[in-house]
Short mmCIF file of C-alpha atoms in Angstrom, two decimals:
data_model
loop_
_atom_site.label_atom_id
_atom_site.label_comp_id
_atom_site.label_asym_id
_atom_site.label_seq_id
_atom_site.Cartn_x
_atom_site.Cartn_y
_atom_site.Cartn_z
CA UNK A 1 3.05 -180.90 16.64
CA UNK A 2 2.30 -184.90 17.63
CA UNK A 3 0.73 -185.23 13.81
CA UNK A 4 3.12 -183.14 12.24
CA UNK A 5 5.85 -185.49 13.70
CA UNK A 6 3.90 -189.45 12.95
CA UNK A 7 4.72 -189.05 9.06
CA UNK A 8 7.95 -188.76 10.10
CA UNK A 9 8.70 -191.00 12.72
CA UNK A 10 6.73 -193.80 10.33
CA UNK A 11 8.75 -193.35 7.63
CA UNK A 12 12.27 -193.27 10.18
CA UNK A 13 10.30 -196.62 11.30
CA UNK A 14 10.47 -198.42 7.81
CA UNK A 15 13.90 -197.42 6.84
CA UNK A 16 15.26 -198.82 10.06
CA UNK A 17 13.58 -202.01 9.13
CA UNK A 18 15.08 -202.40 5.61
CA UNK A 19 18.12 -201.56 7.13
CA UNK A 20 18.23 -203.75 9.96
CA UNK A 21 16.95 -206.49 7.00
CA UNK A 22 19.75 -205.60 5.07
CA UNK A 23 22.19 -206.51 7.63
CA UNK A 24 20.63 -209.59 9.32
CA UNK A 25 23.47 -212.22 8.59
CA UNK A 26 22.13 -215.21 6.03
CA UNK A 27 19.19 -213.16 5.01
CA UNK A 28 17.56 -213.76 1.62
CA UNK A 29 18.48 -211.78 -1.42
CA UNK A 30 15.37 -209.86 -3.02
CA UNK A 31 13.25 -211.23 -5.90
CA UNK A 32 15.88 -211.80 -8.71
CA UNK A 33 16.71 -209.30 -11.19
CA UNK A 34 16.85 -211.63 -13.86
CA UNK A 35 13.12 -212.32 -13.76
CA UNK A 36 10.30 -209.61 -14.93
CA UNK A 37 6.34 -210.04 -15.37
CA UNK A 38 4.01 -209.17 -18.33
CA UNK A 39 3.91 -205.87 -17.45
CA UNK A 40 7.89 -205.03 -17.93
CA UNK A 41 7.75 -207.17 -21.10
CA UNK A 42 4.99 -205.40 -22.84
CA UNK A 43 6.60 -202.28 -22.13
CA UNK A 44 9.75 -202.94 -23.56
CA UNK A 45 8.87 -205.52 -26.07
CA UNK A 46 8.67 -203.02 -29.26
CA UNK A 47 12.53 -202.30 -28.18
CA UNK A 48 14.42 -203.58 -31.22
CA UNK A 49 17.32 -204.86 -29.63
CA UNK A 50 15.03 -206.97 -27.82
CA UNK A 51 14.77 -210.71 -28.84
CA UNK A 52 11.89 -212.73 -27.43
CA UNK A 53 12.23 -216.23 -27.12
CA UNK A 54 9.93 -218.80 -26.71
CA UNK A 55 10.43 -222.44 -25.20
CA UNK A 56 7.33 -225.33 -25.09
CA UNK A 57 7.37 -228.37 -23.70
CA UNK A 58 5.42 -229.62 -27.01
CA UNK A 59 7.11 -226.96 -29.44
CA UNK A 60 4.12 -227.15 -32.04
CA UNK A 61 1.95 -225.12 -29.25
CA UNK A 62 4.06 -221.93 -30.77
CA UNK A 63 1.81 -222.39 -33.80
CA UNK A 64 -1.72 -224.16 -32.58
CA UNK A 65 -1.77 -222.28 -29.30
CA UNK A 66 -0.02 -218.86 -29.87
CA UNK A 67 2.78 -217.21 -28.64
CA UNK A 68 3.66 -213.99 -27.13
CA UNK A 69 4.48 -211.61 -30.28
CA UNK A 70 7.82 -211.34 -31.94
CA UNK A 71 8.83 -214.68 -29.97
CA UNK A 72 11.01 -216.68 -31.76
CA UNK A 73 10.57 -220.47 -31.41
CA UNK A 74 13.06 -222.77 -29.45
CA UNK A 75 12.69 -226.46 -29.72
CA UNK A 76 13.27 -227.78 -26.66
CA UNK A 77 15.68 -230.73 -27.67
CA UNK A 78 16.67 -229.96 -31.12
CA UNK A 79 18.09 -226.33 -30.23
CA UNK A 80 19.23 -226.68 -26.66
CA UNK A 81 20.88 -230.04 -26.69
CA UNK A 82 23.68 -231.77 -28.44
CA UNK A 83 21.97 -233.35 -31.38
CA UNK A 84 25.03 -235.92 -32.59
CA UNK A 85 25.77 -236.79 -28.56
CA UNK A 86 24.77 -239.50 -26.69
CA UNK A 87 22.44 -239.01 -24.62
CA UNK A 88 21.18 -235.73 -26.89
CA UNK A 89 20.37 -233.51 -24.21
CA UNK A 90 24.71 -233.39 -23.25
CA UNK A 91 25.26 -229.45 -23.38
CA UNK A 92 25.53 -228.60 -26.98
CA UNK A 93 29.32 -227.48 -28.27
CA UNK A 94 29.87 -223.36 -28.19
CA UNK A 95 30.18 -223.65 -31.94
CA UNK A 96 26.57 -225.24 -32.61
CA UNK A 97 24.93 -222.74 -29.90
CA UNK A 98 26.72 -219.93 -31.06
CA UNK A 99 25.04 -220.67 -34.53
CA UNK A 100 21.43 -221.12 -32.69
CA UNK A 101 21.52 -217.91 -31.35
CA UNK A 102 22.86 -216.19 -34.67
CA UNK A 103 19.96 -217.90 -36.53
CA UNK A 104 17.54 -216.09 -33.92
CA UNK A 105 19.43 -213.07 -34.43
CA UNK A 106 21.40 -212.46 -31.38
CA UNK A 107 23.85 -210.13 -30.42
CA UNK A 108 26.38 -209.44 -28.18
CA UNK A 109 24.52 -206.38 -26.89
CA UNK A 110 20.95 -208.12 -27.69
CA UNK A 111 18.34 -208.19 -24.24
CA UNK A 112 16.72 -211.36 -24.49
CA UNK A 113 13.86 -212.31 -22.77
CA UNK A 114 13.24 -216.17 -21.90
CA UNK A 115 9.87 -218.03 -21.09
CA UNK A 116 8.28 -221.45 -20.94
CA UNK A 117 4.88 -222.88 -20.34
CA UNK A 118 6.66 -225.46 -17.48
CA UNK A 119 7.77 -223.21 -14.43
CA UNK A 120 10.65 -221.81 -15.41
CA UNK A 121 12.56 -225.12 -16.00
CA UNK A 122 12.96 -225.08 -19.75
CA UNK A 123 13.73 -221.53 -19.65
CA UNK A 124 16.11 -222.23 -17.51
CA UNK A 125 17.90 -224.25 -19.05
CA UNK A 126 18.33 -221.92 -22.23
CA UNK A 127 19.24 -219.05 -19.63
CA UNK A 128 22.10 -221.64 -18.39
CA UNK A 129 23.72 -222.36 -21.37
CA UNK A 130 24.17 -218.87 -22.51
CA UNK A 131 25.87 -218.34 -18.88
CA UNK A 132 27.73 -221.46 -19.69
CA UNK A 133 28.83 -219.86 -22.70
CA UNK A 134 30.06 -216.31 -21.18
CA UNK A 135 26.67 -214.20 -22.52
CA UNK A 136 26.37 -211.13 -20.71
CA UNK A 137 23.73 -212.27 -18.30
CA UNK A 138 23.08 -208.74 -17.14
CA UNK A 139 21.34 -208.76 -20.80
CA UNK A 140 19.03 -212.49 -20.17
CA UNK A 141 15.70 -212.04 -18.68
CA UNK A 142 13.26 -214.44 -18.03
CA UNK A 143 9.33 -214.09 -17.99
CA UNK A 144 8.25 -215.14 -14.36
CA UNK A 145 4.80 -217.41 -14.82
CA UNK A 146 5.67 -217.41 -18.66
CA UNK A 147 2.80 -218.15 -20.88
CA UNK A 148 -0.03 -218.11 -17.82
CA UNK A 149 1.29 -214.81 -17.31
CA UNK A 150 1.05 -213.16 -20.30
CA UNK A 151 -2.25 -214.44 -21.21
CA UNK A 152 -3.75 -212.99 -18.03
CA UNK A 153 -3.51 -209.83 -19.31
CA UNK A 154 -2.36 -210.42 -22.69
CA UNK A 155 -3.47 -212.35 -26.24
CA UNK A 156 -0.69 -214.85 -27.87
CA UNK A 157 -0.78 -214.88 -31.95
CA UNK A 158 -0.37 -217.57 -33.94
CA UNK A 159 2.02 -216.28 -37.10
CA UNK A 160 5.43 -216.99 -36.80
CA UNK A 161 7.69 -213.51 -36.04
CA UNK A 162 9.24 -212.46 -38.24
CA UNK A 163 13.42 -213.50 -39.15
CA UNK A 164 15.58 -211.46 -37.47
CA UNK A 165 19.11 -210.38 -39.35
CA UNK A 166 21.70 -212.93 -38.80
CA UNK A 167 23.12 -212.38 -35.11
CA UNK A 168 26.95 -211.75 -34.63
CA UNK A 169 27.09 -213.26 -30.82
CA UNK A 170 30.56 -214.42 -29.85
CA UNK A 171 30.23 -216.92 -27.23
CA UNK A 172 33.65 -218.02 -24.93
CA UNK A 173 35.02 -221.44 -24.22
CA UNK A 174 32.45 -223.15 -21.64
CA UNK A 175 32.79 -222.60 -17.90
CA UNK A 176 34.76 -225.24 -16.72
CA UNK A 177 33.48 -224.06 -13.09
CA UNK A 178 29.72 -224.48 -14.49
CA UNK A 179 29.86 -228.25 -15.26
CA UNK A 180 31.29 -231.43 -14.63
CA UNK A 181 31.26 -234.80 -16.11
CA UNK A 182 29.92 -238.39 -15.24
CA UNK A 183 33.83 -239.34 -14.29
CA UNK A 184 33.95 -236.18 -11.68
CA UNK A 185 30.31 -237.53 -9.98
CA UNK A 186 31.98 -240.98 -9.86
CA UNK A 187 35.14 -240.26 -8.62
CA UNK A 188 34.28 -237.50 -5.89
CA UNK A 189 31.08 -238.81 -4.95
CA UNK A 190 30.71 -242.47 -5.10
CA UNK A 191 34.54 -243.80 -5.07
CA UNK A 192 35.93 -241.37 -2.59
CA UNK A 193 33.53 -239.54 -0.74
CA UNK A 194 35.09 -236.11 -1.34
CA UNK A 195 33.60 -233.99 2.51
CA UNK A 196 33.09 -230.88 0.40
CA UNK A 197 30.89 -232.39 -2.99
CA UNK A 198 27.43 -232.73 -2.39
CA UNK A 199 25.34 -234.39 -4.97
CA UNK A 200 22.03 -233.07 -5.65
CA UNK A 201 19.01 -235.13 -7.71
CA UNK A 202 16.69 -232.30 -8.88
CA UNK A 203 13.89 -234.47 -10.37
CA UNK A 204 10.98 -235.83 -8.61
CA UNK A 205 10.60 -237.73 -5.65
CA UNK A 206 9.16 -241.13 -7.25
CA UNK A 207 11.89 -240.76 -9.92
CA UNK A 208 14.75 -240.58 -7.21
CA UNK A 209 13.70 -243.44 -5.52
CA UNK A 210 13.02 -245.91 -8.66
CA UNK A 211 9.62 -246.09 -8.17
CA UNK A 212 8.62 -244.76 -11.60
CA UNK A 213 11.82 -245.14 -14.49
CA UNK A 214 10.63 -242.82 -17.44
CA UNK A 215 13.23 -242.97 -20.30
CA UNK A 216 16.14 -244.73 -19.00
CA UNK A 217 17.30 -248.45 -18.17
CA UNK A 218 18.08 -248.36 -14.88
CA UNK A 219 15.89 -246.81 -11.84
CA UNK A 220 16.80 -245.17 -8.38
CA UNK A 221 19.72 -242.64 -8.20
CA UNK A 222 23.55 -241.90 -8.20
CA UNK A 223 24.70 -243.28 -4.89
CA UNK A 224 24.89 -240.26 -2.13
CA UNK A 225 22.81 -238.02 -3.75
CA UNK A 226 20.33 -235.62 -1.77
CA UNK A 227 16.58 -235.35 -3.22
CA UNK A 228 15.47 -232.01 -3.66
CA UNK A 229 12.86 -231.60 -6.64
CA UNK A 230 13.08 -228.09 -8.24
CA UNK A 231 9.87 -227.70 -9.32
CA UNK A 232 8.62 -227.60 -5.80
CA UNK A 233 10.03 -224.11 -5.55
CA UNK A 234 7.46 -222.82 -8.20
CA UNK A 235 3.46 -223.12 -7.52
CA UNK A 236 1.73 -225.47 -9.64
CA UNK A 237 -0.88 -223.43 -10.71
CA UNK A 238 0.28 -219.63 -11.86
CA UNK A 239 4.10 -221.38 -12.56
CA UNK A 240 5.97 -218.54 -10.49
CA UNK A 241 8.74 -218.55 -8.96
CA UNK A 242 7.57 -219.37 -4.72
CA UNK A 243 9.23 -216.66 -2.38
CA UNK A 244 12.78 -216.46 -1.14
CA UNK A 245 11.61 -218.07 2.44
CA UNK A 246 9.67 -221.12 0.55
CA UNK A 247 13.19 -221.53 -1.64
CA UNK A 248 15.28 -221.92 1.58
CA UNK A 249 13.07 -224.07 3.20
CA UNK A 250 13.28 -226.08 0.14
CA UNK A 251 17.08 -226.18 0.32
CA UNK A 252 17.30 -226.46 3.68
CA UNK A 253 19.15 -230.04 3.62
CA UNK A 254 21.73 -228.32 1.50
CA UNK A 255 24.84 -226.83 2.92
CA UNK A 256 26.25 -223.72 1.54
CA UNK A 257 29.92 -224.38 1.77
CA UNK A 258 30.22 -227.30 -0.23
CA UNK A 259 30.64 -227.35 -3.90
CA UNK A 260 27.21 -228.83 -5.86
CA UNK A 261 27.18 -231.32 -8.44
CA UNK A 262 23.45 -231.25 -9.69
CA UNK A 263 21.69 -233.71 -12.19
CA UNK A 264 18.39 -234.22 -13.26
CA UNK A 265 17.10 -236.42 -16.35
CA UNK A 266 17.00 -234.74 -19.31
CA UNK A 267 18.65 -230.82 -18.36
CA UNK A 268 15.83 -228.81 -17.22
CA UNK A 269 14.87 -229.44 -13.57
CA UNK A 270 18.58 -229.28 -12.85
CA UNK A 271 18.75 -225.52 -14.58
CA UNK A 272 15.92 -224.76 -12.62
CA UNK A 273 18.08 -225.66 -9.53
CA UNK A 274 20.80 -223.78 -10.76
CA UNK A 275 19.33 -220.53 -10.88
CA UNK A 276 17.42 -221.26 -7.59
CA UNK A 277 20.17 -222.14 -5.36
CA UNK A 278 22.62 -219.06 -7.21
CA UNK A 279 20.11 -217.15 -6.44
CA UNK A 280 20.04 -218.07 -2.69
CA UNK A 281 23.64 -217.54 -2.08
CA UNK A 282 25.16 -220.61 -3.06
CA UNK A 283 28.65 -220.09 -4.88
CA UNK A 284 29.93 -223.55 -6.56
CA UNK A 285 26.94 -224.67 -8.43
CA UNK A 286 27.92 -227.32 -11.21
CA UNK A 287 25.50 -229.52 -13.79
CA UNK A 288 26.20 -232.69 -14.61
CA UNK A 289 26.74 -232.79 -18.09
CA UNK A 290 24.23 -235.47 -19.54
CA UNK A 291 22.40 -236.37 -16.69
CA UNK A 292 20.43 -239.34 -15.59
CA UNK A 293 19.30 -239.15 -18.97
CA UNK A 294 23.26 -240.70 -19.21
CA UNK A 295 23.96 -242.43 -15.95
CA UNK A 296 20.59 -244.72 -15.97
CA UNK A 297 21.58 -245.71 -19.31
CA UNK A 298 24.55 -247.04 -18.57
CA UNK A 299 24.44 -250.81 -17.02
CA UNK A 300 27.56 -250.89 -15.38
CA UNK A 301 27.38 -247.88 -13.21
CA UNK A 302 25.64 -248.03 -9.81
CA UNK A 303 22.57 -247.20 -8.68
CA UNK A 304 20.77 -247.04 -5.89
CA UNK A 305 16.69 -247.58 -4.98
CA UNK A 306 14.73 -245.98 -2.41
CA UNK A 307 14.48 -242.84 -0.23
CA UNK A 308 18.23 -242.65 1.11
CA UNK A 309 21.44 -241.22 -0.42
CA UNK A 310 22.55 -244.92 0.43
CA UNK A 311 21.51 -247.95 -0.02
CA UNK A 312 23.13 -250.96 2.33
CA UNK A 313 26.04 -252.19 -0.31
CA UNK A 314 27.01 -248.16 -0.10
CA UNK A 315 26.14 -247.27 3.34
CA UNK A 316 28.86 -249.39 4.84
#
């Protein structure tokens, strides 16, 4: 009777842990939904209402390298930014993206699946815009490991995929609850101090505090923001996404009931934060539209050098 019953009392064991799990107070979300592994994609990738798309860091690795099959190229800047702005990389208007996407054939009801060969972060910012836009992201995947994980068990190809009928997306107005301008940052952060903004600098550390300047002016960072470089919740060497407890250890310095303004340089890093802190539970996530990419190319706004949110002209 004693053996009959330990199949039983070990599976009563492990649904009173997920349970108990499930109703620990703060507790991490599972994996998320939105991201699938080469072994989901190659079983749905000969579904035609499925539109690959692929986004390099150097875009003419689609061709000498390979990509996954039926991926449709994305260049980086040209496709995801706004090409007559200044700086480029400003979010580009619904009426140019919704073209993009019709030119790679997408439709309202299309499943797309996103990857990169940089962590997530250019995917991610492709898989932001269409939520900035109003896509259905119950449709948007995105490849977890991206191009080192689909060659681990997979070959890339080196013809360009075939054109896709002309898309009929509709896209909406943009979010105004997604994004915020360099007037918002300067206002709420640096002239008044608004309690409930936080500012968040998403790129790396040496970049924060002005010790290296890579495409812009001006070194350091917006004064008050909080350092947390996105890429440090993905591993270096397979690109994946690092687990739920190594993502809010990352965040850690980052309260929850405050409303986020998050920059990076050029858009990326700063859609990889995006997804990881919505993903963690936070609720008021906004981009700044532009960017250091923006705000270190512009003389006459103020910076700041060094390790702290404050330097001592801005401490005071």
């Amino acid at each position: 009777m004693t053996n009959c019953l330990q199949p039983v009392r070990v599976r009563l064991r492990v649904l009173f842990l997920i349970a108990a799990a499930l109703l620990l107070p703060g507790a991490p979300q599972a994996s998320p939904a939105f991201l699938v592994d080469a072994q989901w994609l190659s079983e749905q990738i000969d579904d035609t209402n499925l539109i690959v798309l692929e986004v390099r860091y150097h875009p003419h690795r689609y061709f000498t390298v390979g990509h996954i099959p039926t991926a449709i190229q994305v260049q980086r800047f040209k496709d995801l930014g706004d090409n007559d702005g200044r700086p480029i990389m400003r979010f580009p208007s619904r009426a140019a993206f919704q073209r993009t996407l019709r030119g790679w054939g997408v439709n309202d009801d299309s499943t797309l699946v996103l990857y990169d060969d940089s962590r997530t972060a250019l995917a991610a910012r492709l898989y932001y815009l269409l939520d900035l836009y109003g896509f259905d992201m119950s449709r948007v995947k995105i490849l977890n490991g991206g191009t080192t994980e689909w060659s681990a068990f997979n070959e890339l190809e080196k013809e360009p995929a075939k054109p896709r009928p002309a898309g009929t997306v509709t896209l909406k107005d943009a979010n105004p609850d997604r994004f915020v301008e360099w007037t918002a940052v300067y206002d709420d952060v640096v002239s008044r101090r608004d309690p409930n903004v936080v500012l968040l600098d998403a790129r790396p550390a040496d970049m924060y505090t002005g010790k290296v300047i890579r495409h812009s002016i001006m070194g350091g960072h917006i004064p008050g923001a909080l350092n947390v470089s996105s890429l440090d919740g993905t591993d270096g060497q397979s690109e994946q996404w690092k687990d739920d407890a190594s993502l809010t250890a990352l965040y850690r310095s980052v309260p929850k009931d405050k409303r986020l303004y998050v920059y990076c340089h050029d858009g990326f890093r700063m859609g990889l934060a995006y997804l990881q802190l919505k993903h963690l539970g936070y609720r008021d996530v906004r981009l700044y539209n532009g960017g250091w990419s923006h705000w270190g190319n512009e003389l006459t706004l103020p910076t700041v050098e060094g390790a702290e949110p404050y330097d001592e002209a801005y401490a005071l």
